[in-house]
Amino acid sequence: MKRQTLFYLFFAWEIVIAQAVNASQAINAFINELNLPADSAKGIQTKLFRNVRVIEPVLSGQSIASSEVVKLACDIAQIVLGFSAVNTTPVNQTETDGTWSEVCWETPTCAILPNSDQQVSLAMKIINFFQTKFAVRSGGHSPNPGWSSVGQPGILIDLQLLHEIVVSSDASMVSLGPGNRWGDVYSALAPYQVSVIGGRINDVGVGGLIIGGGYFHLSGEYGLAADNVKNFHLVLANGAIVDANANQNSDLFWALKGGGPNFGIVTRFDMYTIPVYNTWFKVLVYTPNQAPDVLDAFAQWQENGASDSKSTVAMVISLDSIEVGLLYSEHASQPAAFAPFYDLTPAKVAIPGTNGTILEVVELFGNTGSTAAERHDYRSASSKVNAELYKDVYSFWLEQANSIYNQTGANQTFVLQPVPISLVDFGNSRGGNALGLPRENMQWWTTLIDWVDAADDDLVRGVSIATTAQWQSLSEAQGASVNFTYMNDASRDQNPLSSYGLSNVAQLKKIAAKYDPSKVFQRLQNGGFLLSNA
Ligand SMILES: Cc1cc2nc3c(=O)[nH]c(=O)nc-3n(C[C@H](O)[C@H](O)[C@H](O)COP(=O)(O)OP(=O)(O)OC[C@H]3O[C@@H](n4cnc5c(N)ncnc54)[C@H](O)[C@@H]3O)c2cc1C
Ligand SMILES: *[C@@H]1O[C@H](CO)[C@@H](O)[C@H](O)[C@H]1NC(C)=O
Ligand SMILES: *[C@@H]1O[C@H](CO)[C@@H](O)[C@H](O)[C@H]1NC(C)=O
Ligand SMILES: *[C@@H]1O[C@H](CO)[C@@H](O)[C@H](O)[C@H]1NC(C)=O
Ligand SMILES: *[C@@H]1O[C@H](CO)[C@@H](O)[C@H](O)[C@H]1NC(C)=O
Ligand SMILES: *[C@@H]1O[C@H](CO)[C@@H](O)[C@H](O)[C@H]1NC(C)=O
Ligand SMILES: *[C@@H]1O[C@H](CO)[C@@H](O)[C@H](O)[C@H]1NC(C)=O
């Protein structure tokens, strides 16, 4: 044999030995980290050594798990977490129940349903060791395919069993598991005569909503949900369980306030409650041909009435009607803030001016929207307050949305969410958040879209895509542009994080690199608004 060949063979043999040694080192280190009783540790060790060839490619951390590796990871998860916590035969129905939009229905290799932060930590260690693709789900209300769902090979971490709601003795704080739905949260708080800034629709999940910001009816007065978090309890990529608040990991605290699924899995949100129980509300219905008047009144209220931060207006324009909810955060009688609406004659007074509770408000407003098993999407665009702009974009949208409705039966809404300066100021008073909001009186437009046939996906989504383009070009032309894209309403092809501003994005990336140095959330997470794409 030539010297070179000999050298080569020797070199190759060295590598094999080195890998075998490192594999055993890695396996033992992994098992030690899991802190298991001796017999299950032994069982796992035997299983992993028997499968060492299968897992070798992922041990360097460079290669993502194959189907075979993910299956093995799921088997190991069953031993580590218990058979009841890991479903290795998830069927479609599970997925149907789990995510709001049919667009997201996928069947993972296994679904892990942790019942504690420790179990989430173990799950992260398993995902990390095997380098498996994964997705995290709280309420499953993101309609973006792959955000909170994953197909094969992949592991779903479904947080639905983390649904604690613990109210402090003076009711000033509430600790929420991410797997709660907002309707249950408001019901649990009502006996204490307090509330919390969360979602407006009862089925929406706690986890996803807060990490994206979290807009509620009372956000003008009390900021975003994220601004009301005192402490995030979370599991980092390496399985470490940490708290993030103003004193501990304060950089991470800031990043989690709107920075999305880039830093860890939040297993508990310790939130300030808000001292709102009594409210006044009125619900009016207008016809589509009254839209210009209603939009004028809405802009007038934003310019004047909204300076009374106890007042807010919830307006949902659909193809055949316009619903307007006037809401005041204490008992009242025809609050002056809503004057522009008192001049209009609605087609119907659905609910006359009523003194009621915040729980009645969320029960009344929170059960709208489609709960049918069908395809959905949403989309986001923002602007300054400008009635002409509102009317121009609305008529553009209406024509298109009607035409697509005629072709496909798709329902779409046109929603202006008022964002007064007081919302931005409230966030700053709580130490600031990652959103980089301009100190402007704004609106955050969104739309909810429901349709049935997958063949219509592009046609239907095309309406909202064209409408966001229209917001952009018309708002620029009228000097009313705000380049902010609200994550919780952003569709799969939008890039909300990049709208937080260059310095915030740089800061977020730095924080992600600090708390997730091996980029587990960027590389292995199946979808989501990831900093690696911002
Ligand atoms: C009908 C409807 C009404 C809505 N109303 C409002 C509203 O009033 N205000 C508002 O702000 N938004 C609203 N939204 C938007 C909503 O906030 C987002 O869709 C949000 O992502 C839903 O949270 P979820 O837990 O249900 O989502 P999921 O689909 O479970 O998760 C969404 C994203 O967050 C990640 N994630 C979830 N939980 C965690 C966690 N614990 N740790 C780390 N990452 C996690 C997921 O991986 C995924 O990327 C509404 C949406 C719908 C469909
Ligand atoms: C194995 O591990 C040793 C030390 O832990 C390291 O120096 C070596 O590069 C590793 N070999 C391979 C092939 O990864
Ligand atoms: C799950 O859904 C897929 C795709 O829609 C289908 O091919 C498969 O037969 C379904 N499986 C079950 C068990 O219903
Ligand atoms: C609602 O409460 C306000 C303030 O207490 C009161 O002035 C008003 O009369 C009440 N309205 C009704 C309909 O009871
Ligand atoms: C939709 O169909 C209705 C009823 O057929 C018709 O009146 C309307 O003009 C159509 N709208 C559009 C935009 O195509
Ligand atoms: C659209 O709305 C109508 C009226 O609420 C409803 O009957 C229909 O099922 C909806 N269509 C879709 C695709 O959700
Ligand atoms: C928004 O972005 C556009 C370019 O995409 C720019 O022309 C405009 O000035 C920006 N507006 C604001 C308020 O920053």
XYZ file of C-alpha atoms and ligand atoms in Angstrom:
671
model
C 0.000 0.000 0.000
C 1.145 3.485 -0.765
C 1.916 5.671 2.190
C -0.864 8.071 1.269
C -3.486 5.324 1.203
C -2.274 3.978 4.475
C -2.451 7.404 5.956
C -5.965 7.848 4.609
C -7.187 4.562 6.059
C -5.651 5.350 9.385
C -7.257 8.774 9.338
C -10.694 7.359 8.500
C -10.371 4.771 11.246
C -9.481 7.547 13.696
C -12.661 9.405 12.817
C -14.841 6.346 13.329
C -13.293 5.754 16.753
C -13.565 9.405 17.686
C -17.225 9.500 16.675
C -18.005 6.326 18.546
C -16.334 7.729 21.651
C -18.071 11.057 21.321
C -21.427 9.369 20.745
C -21.108 7.474 23.963
C -19.984 10.613 25.755
C -22.921 12.504 24.332
C -25.403 9.761 25.183
C -24.221 9.558 28.761
C -24.216 13.323 29.167
C -27.770 13.449 27.805
C -28.969 10.737 30.167
C -27.311 12.451 33.136
C -29.085 15.683 32.279
C -32.466 13.950 32.353
C -31.978 12.999 36.009
C -33.892 9.760 35.712
C -34.377 6.852 38.093
C -31.633 4.274 37.540
C -33.773 1.685 35.765
C -35.190 4.015 33.115
C -31.753 5.597 32.649
C -30.380 2.125 31.976
C -33.217 1.324 29.576
C -32.653 4.495 27.590
C -28.916 3.987 27.519
C -29.330 0.488 26.098
C -31.804 1.718 23.505
C -29.568 4.576 22.415
C -26.428 2.480 22.169
C -28.337 -0.054 20.117
C -29.313 2.811 17.786
C -26.019 4.661 17.811
C -25.697 4.546 14.008
C -29.114 6.151 13.675
C -28.356 9.074 15.943
C -24.736 9.719 15.013
C -25.573 12.187 12.227
C -27.411 14.489 14.632
C -24.883 14.422 17.453
C -22.720 17.094 15.893
C -25.718 19.412 15.969
C -25.361 20.126 12.273
C -27.915 17.747 10.837
C -31.663 17.723 11.493
C -33.287 14.482 12.618
C -34.523 12.017 9.990
C -37.877 10.227 10.441
C -36.073 7.338 12.055
C -34.411 9.623 14.589
C -37.652 11.459 15.379
C -39.424 8.136 15.967
C -36.644 7.179 18.350
C -36.895 10.590 20.060
C -40.636 10.013 20.523
C -40.008 6.564 22.047
C -37.470 8.051 24.422
C -39.899 10.869 25.283
C -42.481 8.251 26.255
C -40.051 6.636 28.669
C -38.857 9.956 30.084
C -42.190 11.786 30.363
C -44.547 8.880 30.793
C -46.816 7.248 28.254
C -49.760 9.508 29.006
C -47.724 12.635 28.174
C -46.634 11.515 24.716
C -49.037 10.552 21.985
C -47.144 8.601 19.339
C -50.222 7.945 17.236
C -51.781 11.369 16.904
C -54.699 11.178 14.522
C -56.091 13.871 12.335
C -58.907 14.605 14.732
C -56.405 15.688 17.364
C -55.000 18.129 14.910
C -58.446 19.296 13.940
C -59.261 20.109 17.529
C -55.874 21.661 18.060
C -55.629 24.353 15.427
C -58.244 26.855 14.379
C -57.437 26.828 10.684
C -57.633 23.718 8.533
C -54.642 25.155 6.656
C -52.612 24.120 9.732
C -53.850 20.568 10.159
C -50.824 18.341 10.208
C -50.005 15.102 11.961
C -46.673 15.101 13.802
C -44.626 12.003 14.568
C -45.694 12.495 18.173
C -47.360 15.115 20.322
C -45.916 15.841 23.760
C -48.416 17.230 26.263
C -46.313 18.385 29.214
C -48.031 19.009 32.546
C -45.249 21.070 34.183
C -42.309 23.306 33.386
C -40.055 20.352 34.254
C -41.715 18.274 31.567
C -41.284 21.086 29.044
C -37.632 21.213 30.043
C -37.249 17.458 29.469
C -38.979 17.808 26.113
C -36.534 20.564 25.088
C -33.573 18.424 26.148
C -34.874 15.566 24.010
C -35.470 17.855 21.023
C -32.018 19.323 21.459
C -30.266 15.969 21.734
C -32.022 14.443 18.735
C -32.134 17.720 16.769
C -35.758 17.160 15.852
C -38.003 19.617 14.126
C -40.678 20.849 16.521
C -43.572 23.228 16.937
C -45.044 24.793 20.076
C -48.783 25.251 20.486
C -50.809 27.090 23.100
C -54.282 27.924 21.784
C -53.572 26.984 18.147
C -55.160 30.161 16.827
C -52.422 31.199 14.461
C -53.759 30.456 10.973
C -50.231 30.435 9.556
C -49.344 26.920 8.381
C -46.549 25.412 10.442
C -46.475 28.075 13.169
C -48.044 25.896 15.857
C -48.235 22.646 13.948
C -45.719 20.299 12.376
C -45.961 17.269 10.118
C -43.644 14.275 9.926
C -40.896 14.027 10.907
C -41.527 16.400 13.791
C -42.628 16.768 17.398
C -45.497 18.934 18.553
C -45.272 20.402 22.049
C -48.886 21.046 22.937
C -49.198 23.190 26.072
C -52.931 22.667 26.629
C -52.384 20.950 30.002
C -50.583 24.023 31.340
C -53.803 25.803 32.167
C -53.369 27.080 35.703
C -55.135 30.309 36.653
C -53.940 31.444 40.074
C -55.165 34.746 41.475
C -53.079 36.450 44.176
C -54.728 37.038 47.565
C -55.286 40.740 46.852
C -56.306 39.960 43.240
C -53.658 42.346 41.893
C -51.886 39.529 40.044
C -52.865 36.445 38.098
C -50.585 33.624 36.985
C -51.647 32.054 33.722
C -50.560 28.852 32.052
C -50.095 29.338 28.287
C -52.638 26.621 27.487
C -55.568 28.677 28.765
C -58.135 30.243 26.457
C -58.954 33.871 27.219
C -62.663 33.239 27.816
C -61.783 30.984 30.765
C -59.378 33.594 32.113
C -62.004 36.364 32.209
C -64.542 34.019 33.802
C -62.066 33.024 36.501
C -61.280 36.678 37.299
C -64.869 37.917 37.385
C -65.556 36.803 40.997
C -62.682 39.055 42.090
C -64.187 41.972 40.151
C -60.982 42.481 38.179
C -59.888 41.708 34.638
C -56.722 41.417 32.595
C -55.451 42.595 29.213
C -55.757 39.574 26.916
C -57.655 38.528 23.793
C -61.051 39.740 22.644
C -62.159 36.381 21.285
C -62.709 33.731 23.938
C -61.174 30.750 22.103
C -57.826 32.413 21.461
C -54.879 31.037 23.442
C -52.906 32.806 26.141
C -49.386 31.809 25.008
C -49.249 33.012 21.411
C -51.232 36.175 22.061
C -48.965 37.553 24.791
C -45.626 36.890 23.083
C -46.903 38.753 19.998
C -48.101 41.801 22.011
C -51.750 41.181 22.802
C -54.422 43.758 21.971
C -57.611 44.012 24.050
C -60.574 46.400 24.111
C -59.007 48.227 27.052
C -55.507 48.500 25.560
C -55.870 52.258 25.083
C -56.062 52.584 28.843
C -53.886 49.642 29.962
C -51.498 48.843 27.102
C -50.864 45.498 25.467
C -51.047 42.138 27.227
C -47.240 41.911 27.092
C -47.014 45.271 28.902
C -48.998 43.723 31.740
C -46.632 40.827 32.317
C -44.605 41.168 35.492
C -42.704 37.934 35.033
C -42.278 35.327 32.306
C -41.452 31.839 33.555
C -39.876 29.963 30.676
C -37.804 27.058 29.445
C -34.776 27.931 27.344
C -33.482 25.910 24.408
C -31.074 23.925 26.598
C -33.858 23.037 29.036
C -32.907 25.603 31.693
C -35.927 26.984 33.566
C -35.650 30.729 34.158
C -37.642 33.809 35.081
C -37.530 37.018 33.095
C -38.682 40.231 34.753
C -37.461 43.748 35.505
C -34.778 42.412 37.874
C -33.836 39.000 36.498
C -32.814 38.487 32.864
C -34.242 41.915 32.138
C -32.986 41.857 28.528
C -34.988 38.690 27.943
C -37.985 40.265 29.707
C -37.969 43.124 27.202
C -37.515 40.731 24.254
C -40.419 38.500 25.272
C -42.723 41.515 25.244
C -43.637 41.192 21.581
C -40.542 39.401 20.272
C -42.428 36.198 19.436
C -41.320 32.566 19.568
C -37.562 33.205 19.434
C -36.348 32.829 22.991
C -37.944 29.966 24.868
C -41.184 28.228 25.738
C -43.129 30.288 28.229
C -44.788 28.037 30.784
C -46.322 30.742 33.002
C -47.185 34.401 32.653
C -47.423 36.352 35.936
C -49.650 39.266 35.011
C -50.965 42.386 36.647
C -54.736 42.380 36.717
C -56.589 45.567 35.798
C -59.130 47.083 38.178
C -61.934 47.114 35.633
C -65.171 45.308 36.294
C -68.004 47.739 35.597
C -68.475 48.951 32.040
C -70.935 50.705 29.812
C -71.560 49.428 26.301
C -73.795 49.843 23.300
C -73.867 47.852 20.059
C -75.020 49.385 16.783
C -75.455 47.837 13.349
C -75.107 49.817 10.112
C -75.564 48.888 6.471
C -72.581 48.760 4.060
C -73.746 51.915 2.296
C -73.340 53.803 5.577
C -69.637 52.853 5.645
C -68.319 56.316 4.695
C -70.262 57.929 7.559
C -69.230 55.250 10.037
C -65.574 55.536 9.028
C -65.780 59.336 9.400
C -67.265 58.927 12.870
C -64.598 56.393 13.787
C -61.764 58.732 12.733
C -63.402 61.640 14.574
C -63.677 59.576 17.722
C -59.991 58.575 17.319
C -58.975 62.226 16.948
C -61.039 63.555 19.854
C -62.969 61.016 21.904
C -60.075 58.579 22.306
C -58.232 61.116 24.414
C -60.669 59.870 27.058
C -58.823 56.569 27.356
C -61.799 54.940 29.073
C -63.578 54.967 25.720
C -62.996 52.522 22.921
C -64.720 51.475 19.720
C -64.758 47.930 18.375
C -65.739 48.003 14.711
C -66.128 44.951 12.501
C -67.070 45.560 8.893
C -68.206 42.481 7.035
C -69.582 42.133 3.520
C -73.203 42.608 4.530
C -73.104 44.693 7.703
C -71.097 46.961 9.960
C -71.100 46.287 13.684
C -69.919 48.953 16.068
C -69.462 48.384 19.785
C -69.046 51.478 21.939
C -67.343 50.547 25.180
C -66.552 52.574 28.279
C -64.511 51.174 31.181
C -66.911 52.244 33.951
C -70.632 52.691 34.420
C -71.772 55.671 32.411
C -74.593 57.190 30.471
C -74.027 58.048 26.783
C -70.349 59.050 27.280
C -69.483 62.264 25.426
C -66.427 60.593 23.885
C -68.692 58.759 21.414
C -70.437 61.917 20.182
C -69.622 61.335 16.473
C -71.636 58.101 16.571
C -74.678 59.642 18.247
C -75.242 61.715 15.108
C -75.657 58.625 12.912
C -78.816 56.599 12.573
C -77.978 52.908 12.737
C -79.948 50.288 10.853
C -80.410 48.564 14.189
C -79.574 49.099 17.826
C -78.461 45.572 18.694
C -77.849 46.482 22.347
C -78.955 49.803 23.825
C -76.643 51.696 26.198
C -76.150 49.298 29.101
C -74.279 49.292 32.392
C -72.713 45.846 32.616
C -69.567 43.976 33.487
C -66.426 43.292 31.525
C -67.388 39.614 31.603
C -70.622 40.473 29.806
C -68.584 42.410 27.251
C -66.280 39.488 26.478
C -69.229 37.123 26.372
C -71.057 39.417 23.947
C -68.118 40.343 21.702
C -65.929 37.306 22.289
C -68.008 34.627 20.634
C -68.034 36.125 17.170
C -65.913 34.767 14.350
C -66.039 31.411 12.658
C -65.594 28.285 14.725
C -66.317 26.018 11.768
C -63.719 23.561 10.530
C -62.520 25.523 7.527
C -59.581 27.452 6.106
C -58.633 30.812 7.624
C -56.147 33.615 7.381
C -55.561 37.091 8.763
C -53.357 39.986 7.721
C -52.038 43.234 9.152
C -51.483 46.819 8.009
C -51.218 50.061 9.956
C -51.672 53.759 9.320
C -52.149 57.068 11.039
C -55.691 58.313 11.614
C -57.102 59.526 8.300
C -60.758 59.218 7.325
C -60.149 59.675 3.582
C -57.548 56.908 3.626
C -59.933 54.614 5.514
C -62.692 55.207 2.974
C -60.403 54.742 -0.029
C -58.960 51.451 1.198
C -62.391 50.241 2.309
C -63.945 50.742 -1.119
C -60.985 49.031 -2.764
C -61.365 46.085 -0.368
C -65.166 45.881 -0.649
C -65.177 45.554 -4.435
C -62.568 42.791 -4.355
C -63.954 40.989 -1.331
C -67.447 40.934 -2.863
C -66.170 39.649 -6.144
C -64.223 36.854 -4.450
C -67.221 36.074 -2.261
C -69.281 35.629 -5.394
C -66.659 33.264 -6.805
C -65.757 31.258 -3.713
C -68.143 31.968 -0.809
C -65.229 33.318 1.246
C -66.189 35.650 4.091
C -63.782 38.439 4.877
C -63.870 41.255 7.413
C -62.366 44.730 7.459
C -61.408 45.750 10.983
C -59.780 48.960 12.210
C -58.244 48.535 15.654
C -57.721 51.881 17.361
C -54.249 52.388 18.828
C -54.123 55.703 20.681
C -50.873 57.247 21.898
C -51.899 56.279 25.424
C -51.339 52.610 24.477
C -47.754 53.347 23.473
C -47.183 55.460 26.585
C -48.529 52.738 28.850
C -45.990 50.260 27.415
C -43.175 52.727 28.007
C -44.345 53.302 31.575
C -43.889 49.565 32.150
C -40.295 49.647 30.937
C -40.950 49.369 27.215
C -41.441 46.459 24.846
C -39.814 45.134 21.692
C -42.406 46.477 19.229
C -40.726 49.814 18.571
C -44.079 51.580 18.259
C -44.071 55.145 17.017
C -45.692 57.626 19.411
C -48.642 58.152 17.064
C -52.394 57.920 17.144
C -52.806 54.925 14.787
C -55.059 52.180 13.584
C -53.988 48.552 13.062
C -56.083 47.167 10.230
C -56.817 43.478 10.176
C -59.076 41.000 8.485
C -60.353 37.556 9.333
C -60.934 35.365 6.314
C -62.927 32.121 6.210
C -63.190 29.824 3.213
C -63.596 26.170 2.399
C -61.784 25.031 -0.729
C -57.988 24.689 -0.834
C -58.124 25.400 -4.553
C -59.262 28.940 -3.686
C -56.355 29.714 -1.345
C -54.520 32.099 -3.671
C -57.641 33.796 -4.951
C -58.977 34.430 -1.459
C -55.683 35.499 0.101
C -55.089 37.754 -2.893
C -57.743 40.184 -1.650
C -56.020 40.880 1.665
C -52.587 40.923 0.021
C -53.792 43.564 -2.434
C -55.474 45.461 0.411
C -52.260 45.681 2.467
C -50.460 46.963 -0.645
C -53.210 49.554 -0.969
C -52.782 50.643 2.664
C -49.075 51.047 2.015
C -49.264 53.070 -1.181
C -52.258 55.243 -0.264
C -50.982 55.979 3.244
C -47.625 57.033 1.831
C -49.355 59.262 -0.731
C -51.400 60.889 2.035
C -48.521 61.233 4.505
C -50.271 58.815 6.836
C -47.972 55.807 6.718
C -46.927 53.806 9.756
C -44.620 50.944 8.868
C -45.663 48.679 11.701
C -46.966 45.162 11.125
C -48.712 43.681 14.144
C -47.404 40.146 14.668
C -50.626 38.719 16.043
C -52.483 39.665 12.881
C -49.654 39.017 10.414
C -49.970 36.451 7.662
C -47.328 33.871 6.778
C -45.594 36.011 4.126
C -45.438 39.192 6.236
C -42.433 40.152 8.335
C -43.644 41.820 11.531
C -40.295 41.610 13.361
C -38.556 43.643 10.672
C -41.091 46.416 11.297
C -39.834 46.831 14.895
C -36.936 48.959 13.634
C -33.308 48.171 12.876
C -31.978 48.712 16.371
C -34.715 46.635 18.029
C -34.139 43.793 15.570
C -30.405 43.921 16.261
C -31.071 43.910 19.995
C -33.506 40.995 19.695
C -30.964 38.994 17.697
C -28.318 39.645 20.319
C -30.649 38.476 23.083
C -31.665 35.369 21.114
C -27.986 34.509 20.584
C -27.329 34.910 24.312
C -30.188 32.693 25.520
C -30.188 30.221 22.618
C -26.561 30.093 21.423
C -27.070 26.920 19.395
C -30.031 28.527 17.602
C -32.488 25.755 18.445
C -35.510 28.035 18.047
C -34.228 29.372 14.730
C -33.040 26.098 13.180
C -35.349 23.425 14.526
C -38.624 25.274 15.035
C -40.927 24.425 12.188
C -42.348 27.898 11.628
C -43.237 31.143 13.327
C -42.042 34.717 13.068
C -38.362 33.917 13.500
C -35.533 36.406 13.860
C -33.530 34.398 11.332
C -36.010 35.633 8.718
C -36.261 39.209 9.974
C -60.525 34.658 15.978
C -59.254 35.330 16.414
C -59.309 36.407 17.271
C -58.151 37.054 17.688
N -58.233 38.113 18.540
C -57.098 38.723 18.956
C -57.141 39.806 19.868
O -58.187 40.211 20.344
N -55.975 40.404 20.217
C -54.778 39.972 19.733
O -53.748 40.521 20.095
N -54.711 38.942 18.880
C -55.832 38.315 18.482
N -55.755 37.269 17.616
C -54.442 36.842 17.135
C -53.784 35.917 18.142
O -53.200 36.685 19.169
C -52.678 35.088 17.489
O -53.251 34.267 16.511
C -51.940 34.253 18.519
O -50.790 33.696 17.900
C -52.816 33.156 19.062
O -52.266 32.573 20.203
P -52.463 31.004 20.412
O -51.777 30.625 21.672
O -53.879 30.647 20.249
O -51.644 30.522 19.143
P -50.750 29.304 18.687
O -51.146 29.072 17.285
O -50.789 28.172 19.636
O -49.291 29.964 18.738
C -48.959 31.081 17.928
C -47.434 31.238 17.887
O -46.908 31.425 19.193
C -46.008 30.372 19.545
N -46.277 30.034 20.940
C -47.479 29.739 21.474
N -47.376 29.561 22.785
C -46.081 29.736 23.109
C -45.370 29.677 24.332
N -45.989 29.414 25.474
N -44.033 29.906 24.302
C -43.402 30.160 23.145
N -44.038 30.241 21.951
C -45.362 30.019 21.938
C -46.345 29.262 18.593
O -45.254 28.395 18.392
C -46.713 30.021 17.339
O -45.581 30.456 16.640
C -56.904 36.602 17.206
C -56.845 35.508 16.357
C -58.002 34.878 15.958
C -57.899 33.722 15.047
C -14.538 14.084 19.936
O -14.406 14.793 21.159
C -13.145 15.356 21.361
C -13.078 15.967 22.744
O -14.333 15.928 23.383
C -12.863 16.388 20.258
O -11.580 16.940 20.423
C -12.947 15.704 18.910
O -12.814 16.663 17.879
C -14.267 14.980 18.741
N -14.234 14.243 17.501
C -15.160 14.337 16.564
C -14.959 13.493 15.345
O -16.118 15.070 16.669
C -55.406 12.090 7.825
O -55.450 13.054 6.797
C -54.757 12.683 5.627
C -54.734 13.886 4.698
O -55.963 14.556 4.715
C -55.388 11.442 5.031
O -54.674 11.044 3.875
C -55.371 10.322 6.055
O -56.059 9.205 5.563
C -56.021 10.767 7.370
N -55.840 9.748 8.404
C -56.785 9.417 9.273
C -56.396 8.376 10.293
O -57.901 9.915 9.266
C -75.428 53.526 34.473
O -74.616 54.046 35.487
C -74.505 55.466 35.423
C -73.451 55.904 36.440
O -73.685 55.255 37.654
C -75.850 56.108 35.686
O -75.763 57.501 35.583
C -76.819 55.582 34.621
O -78.107 56.045 34.881
C -76.827 54.072 34.592
N -77.580 53.653 33.439
C -78.540 52.782 33.496
C -79.228 52.458 32.220
O -78.853 52.239 34.551
C -71.789 39.643 -6.600
O -73.015 39.010 -6.911
C -74.143 39.823 -6.655
C -75.400 38.960 -6.808
O -75.286 38.121 -7.911
C -74.112 41.004 -7.627
O -75.211 41.843 -7.368
C -72.839 41.787 -7.370
O -72.708 42.808 -8.324
C -71.622 40.885 -7.453
N -70.498 41.665 -6.981
C -69.312 41.623 -7.551
C -68.281 42.562 -7.006
O -69.013 40.860 -8.431
C -70.060 33.083 5.656
O -71.004 33.648 6.539
C -72.304 33.100 6.417
C -73.221 33.900 7.304
O -72.747 33.954 8.608
C -72.253 31.615 6.798
O -73.532 31.036 6.645
C -71.260 30.915 5.898
O -71.105 29.575 6.300
C -69.920 31.603 5.965
N -69.009 30.996 5.019
C -67.820 30.523 5.390
C -66.962 29.979 4.314
O -67.444 30.537 6.548
C -42.518 53.536 5.396
O -41.715 52.866 4.438
C -41.690 53.477 3.164
C -40.847 52.637 2.242
O -41.209 51.304 2.318
C -41.156 54.888 3.266
O -41.254 55.527 2.019
C -41.968 55.679 4.296
O -41.392 56.930 4.499
C -42.004 54.940 5.633
N -42.876 55.658 6.534
C -42.527 55.927 7.786
C -43.522 56.687 8.594
O -41.462 55.592 8.260
